PDB file of C-alpha atoms in Angstrom:
ATOM      1  CA  UNK A  91       0.000  -5.637  -9.036  1.00  0.00           C
ATOM      2  CA  UNK A  92       2.883  -5.012 -11.203  1.00  0.00           C
ATOM      3  CA  UNK A  93       5.354  -3.475  -8.425  1.00  0.00           C
ATOM      4  CA  UNK A  94       7.170  -6.376  -6.904  1.00  0.00           C
ATOM      5  CA  UNK A  95       8.033  -4.501  -3.925  1.00  0.00           C
ATOM      6  CA  UNK A  96       4.422  -3.762  -3.025  1.00  0.00           C
ATOM      7  CA  UNK A  97       4.188  -7.456  -2.743  1.00  0.00           C
ATOM      8  CA  UNK A  98       6.635  -8.501  -0.456  1.00  0.00           C
ATOM      9  CA  UNK A  99       5.194 -10.879   2.104  1.00  0.00           C
ATOM     10  CA  UNK A 100       2.953 -12.510  -0.440  1.00  0.00           C
ATOM     11  CA  UNK A 101       4.152 -16.074  -1.398  1.00  0.00           C
ATOM     12  CA  UNK A 102       1.951 -17.729  -3.497  1.00  0.00           C
ATOM     13  CA  UNK A 103      -1.699 -17.687  -4.078  1.00  0.00           C
ATOM     14  CA  UNK A 104      -3.760 -20.261  -5.996  1.00  0.00           C
ATOM     15  CA  UNK A 105      -7.072 -18.292  -6.060  1.00  0.00           C
ATOM     16  CA  UNK A 106      -7.344 -16.457  -9.433  1.00  0.00           C
ATOM     17  CA  UNK A 107      -9.433 -13.941  -7.740  1.00  0.00           C
ATOM     18  CA  UNK A 108      -7.234 -13.113  -5.116  1.00  0.00           C
ATOM     19  CA  UNK A 109      -6.550  -9.488  -4.886  1.00  0.00           C
ATOM     20  CA  UNK A 110      -3.847  -8.171  -2.740  1.00  0.00           C
ATOM     21  CA  UNK A 111      -4.249  -5.194  -0.461  1.00  0.00           C
ATOM     22  CA  UNK A 112      -2.066  -3.218   1.515  1.00  0.00           C
ATOM     23  CA  UNK A 113      -2.280  -2.333   5.056  1.00  0.00           C
ATOM     24  CA  UNK A 114      -2.062   1.452   4.421  1.00  0.00           C
ATOM     25  CA  UNK A 115      -4.703   3.713   4.737  1.00  0.00           C
ATOM     26  CA  UNK A 116      -5.260   5.747   1.813  1.00  0.00           C
ATOM     27  CA  UNK A 117      -7.639   8.542   2.984  1.00  0.00           C
ATOM     28  CA  UNK A 118      -6.362   9.349   6.700  1.00  0.00           C
ATOM     29  CA  UNK A 119      -8.301  12.147   8.176  1.00  0.00           C
ATOM     30  CA  UNK A 120      -5.663  14.741   9.593  1.00  0.00           C
ATOM     31  CA  UNK A 121      -6.672  15.668  13.184  1.00  0.00           C
ATOM     32  CA  UNK A 122      -6.520  19.407  14.198  1.00  0.00           C
ATOM     33  CA  UNK A 123      -3.699  20.338  16.491  1.00  0.00           C
ATOM     34  CA  UNK A 124      -5.864  20.538  19.775  1.00  0.00           C
ATOM     35  CA  UNK A 125      -7.082  16.978  19.103  1.00  0.00           C
ATOM     36  CA  UNK A 126      -3.333  15.611  18.614  1.00  0.00           C
ATOM     37  CA  UNK A 127      -1.755  13.910  21.324  1.00  0.00           C
ATOM     38  CA  UNK A 128       1.851  13.857  20.657  1.00  0.00           C
ATOM     39  CA  UNK A 129       4.946  12.482  22.964  1.00  0.00           C
ATOM     40  CA  UNK A 130       8.477  13.769  22.520  1.00  0.00           C
ATOM     41  CA  UNK A 131      11.108  10.842  23.006  1.00  0.00           C
ATOM     42  CA  UNK A 132      14.964  10.720  23.022  1.00  0.00           C
ATOM     43  CA  UNK A 133      16.416   7.998  20.987  1.00  0.00           C
ATOM     44  CA  UNK A 134      19.829   6.691  20.450  1.00  0.00           C
ATOM     45  CA  UNK A 135      20.690   6.067  16.662  1.00  0.00           C
ATOM     46  CA  UNK A 136      23.631   3.988  15.006  1.00  0.00           C
ATOM     47  CA  UNK A 137      26.766   5.315  16.037  1.00  0.00           C
ATOM     48  CA  UNK A 138      25.696   6.518  19.230  1.00  0.00           C
ATOM     49  CA  UNK A 139      23.997   9.714  17.853  1.00  0.00           C
ATOM     50  CA  UNK A 140      21.007  11.353  19.763  1.00  0.00           C
ATOM     51  CA  UNK A 141      17.849  12.050  17.839  1.00  0.00           C
ATOM     52  CA  UNK A 142      14.370  13.923  19.089  1.00  0.00           C
ATOM     53  CA  UNK A 143      11.368  11.675  18.189  1.00  0.00           C
ATOM     54  CA  UNK A 144       8.150  12.620  17.907  1.00  0.00           C
ATOM     55  CA  UNK A 145       5.295  10.274  17.821  1.00  0.00           C
ATOM     56  CA  UNK A 146       1.721  10.022  17.878  1.00  0.00           C
ATOM     57  CA  UNK A 147       0.999  11.992  15.040  1.00  0.00           C
ATOM     58  CA  UNK A 148      -2.581  11.402  13.151  1.00  0.00           C
ATOM     59  CA  UNK A 149      -2.818  12.474   9.657  1.00  0.00           C
ATOM     60  CA  UNK A 150      -1.794  12.588   6.370  1.00  0.00           C
ATOM     61  CA  UNK A 151       1.913  12.111   5.160  1.00  0.00           C
ATOM     62  CA  UNK A 152       1.798  15.235   3.627  1.00  0.00           C
ATOM     63  CA  UNK A 153       0.890  17.034   6.753  1.00  0.00           C
ATOM     64  CA  UNK A 154       3.370  15.310   8.652  1.00  0.00           C
ATOM     65  CA  UNK A 155       5.939  15.969   6.057  1.00  0.00           C
ATOM     66  CA  UNK A 156       4.914  19.959   6.508  1.00  0.00           C
ATOM     67  CA  UNK A 157       5.206  19.705  10.340  1.00  0.00           C
ATOM     68  CA  UNK A 158       8.706  18.038  10.278  1.00  0.00           C
ATOM     69  CA  UNK A 159      10.051  20.768   7.889  1.00  0.00           C
ATOM     70  CA  UNK A 160       8.878  23.665  10.026  1.00  0.00           C
ATOM     71  CA  UNK A 161      10.426  21.701  13.222  1.00  0.00           C
ATOM     72  CA  UNK A 162      13.843  21.175  11.363  1.00  0.00           C
ATOM     73  CA  UNK A 163      13.832  24.804   9.928  1.00  0.00           C
ATOM     74  CA  UNK A 164      13.328  25.984  13.370  1.00  0.00           C
ATOM     75  CA  UNK A 165      15.763  23.815  15.108  1.00  0.00           C
ATOM     76  CA  UNK A 166      18.553  24.261  12.569  1.00  0.00           C
ATOM     77  CA  UNK A 167      18.982  20.881  11.940  1.00  0.00           C
ATOM     78  CA  UNK A 168      18.372  17.683   9.507  1.00  0.00           C
ATOM     79  CA  UNK A 169      15.649  15.314  10.332  1.00  0.00           C
ATOM     80  CA  UNK A 170      13.091  13.010   8.454  1.00  0.00           C
ATOM     81  CA  UNK A 171       9.415  12.280   8.602  1.00  0.00           C
ATOM     82  CA  UNK A 172       8.323   8.444   8.042  1.00  0.00           C
ATOM     83  CA  UNK A 173       5.850   5.783   9.337  1.00  0.00           C
ATOM     84  CA  UNK A 174       4.064   8.522  11.610  1.00  0.00           C
ATOM     85  CA  UNK A 175       7.186   9.811  13.264  1.00  0.00           C
ATOM     86  CA  UNK A 176       9.428  12.721  12.695  1.00  0.00           C
ATOM     87  CA  UNK A 177      12.924  12.484  13.767  1.00  0.00           C
ATOM     88  CA  UNK A 178      14.692  15.636  14.405  1.00  0.00           C
ATOM     89  CA  UNK A 179      18.709  15.232  14.783  1.00  0.00           C
ATOM     90  CA  UNK A 180      19.897  16.226  18.416  1.00  0.00           C
ATOM     91  CA  UNK A 181      18.404  16.674  21.589  1.00  0.00           C
ATOM     92  CA  UNK A 182      15.963  19.622  20.805  1.00  0.00           C
ATOM     93  CA  UNK A 183      13.054  18.248  22.910  1.00  0.00           C
ATOM     94  CA  UNK A 184      12.348  21.312  24.796  1.00  0.00           C
ATOM     95  CA  UNK A 185      12.506  23.546  21.630  1.00  0.00           C
ATOM     96  CA  UNK A 186      10.314  21.062  19.774  1.00  0.00           C
ATOM     97  CA  UNK A 187       7.712  21.098  22.887  1.00  0.00           C
ATOM     98  CA  UNK A 188       7.788  24.706  22.703  1.00  0.00           C
ATOM     99  CA  UNK A 189       7.158  24.827  19.199  1.00  0.00           C
ATOM    100  CA  UNK A 190       4.591  22.352  19.238  1.00  0.00           C
ATOM    101  CA  UNK A 191       2.769  24.164  22.116  1.00  0.00           C
ATOM    102  CA  UNK A 192       2.758  27.312  20.197  1.00  0.00           C
ATOM    103  CA  UNK A 193       1.284  25.781  17.275  1.00  0.00           C
ATOM    104  CA  UNK A 194      -1.785  24.508  19.322  1.00  0.00           C
ATOM    105  CA  UNK A 195      -0.558  20.657  19.611  1.00  0.00           C
ATOM    106  CA  UNK A 196      -1.080  18.941  22.734  1.00  0.00           C
ATOM    107  CA  UNK A 197       2.343  17.317  24.032  1.00  0.00           C
ATOM    108  CA  UNK A 198       4.438  16.058  26.110  1.00  0.00           C
ATOM    109  CA  UNK A 199       7.959  14.825  26.612  1.00  0.00           C
ATOM    110  CA  UNK A 200       7.873  11.137  27.235  1.00  0.00           C
ATOM    111  CA  UNK A 201      10.673   8.812  28.025  1.00  0.00           C
ATOM    112  CA  UNK A 202      14.589   9.320  27.121  1.00  0.00           C
TER     113      UNK A 202
END
């Protein structure tokens, strides 16, 4: 691999045939909304800020980003989608649960 950032964690290999493999699944199949089992959490970020976190999404990064974009737009706030989670700024658990339910997702509030 030519990108050193991809190889972080591999110190050295004496095997000339060694191939570094990442743990990322390249072809993740996105489950239908009815098959998703999402959990909505309230999380405290640095500085005491509050964020609504949606966990449990099974699918591609593009689908996750599209869902995050729709949730952010509907709530009128910022946020991000990374590592299989959607983070929405502020406490919008009820609104996010309503939006996900109307879109056909199975979801429930958890913790927080």
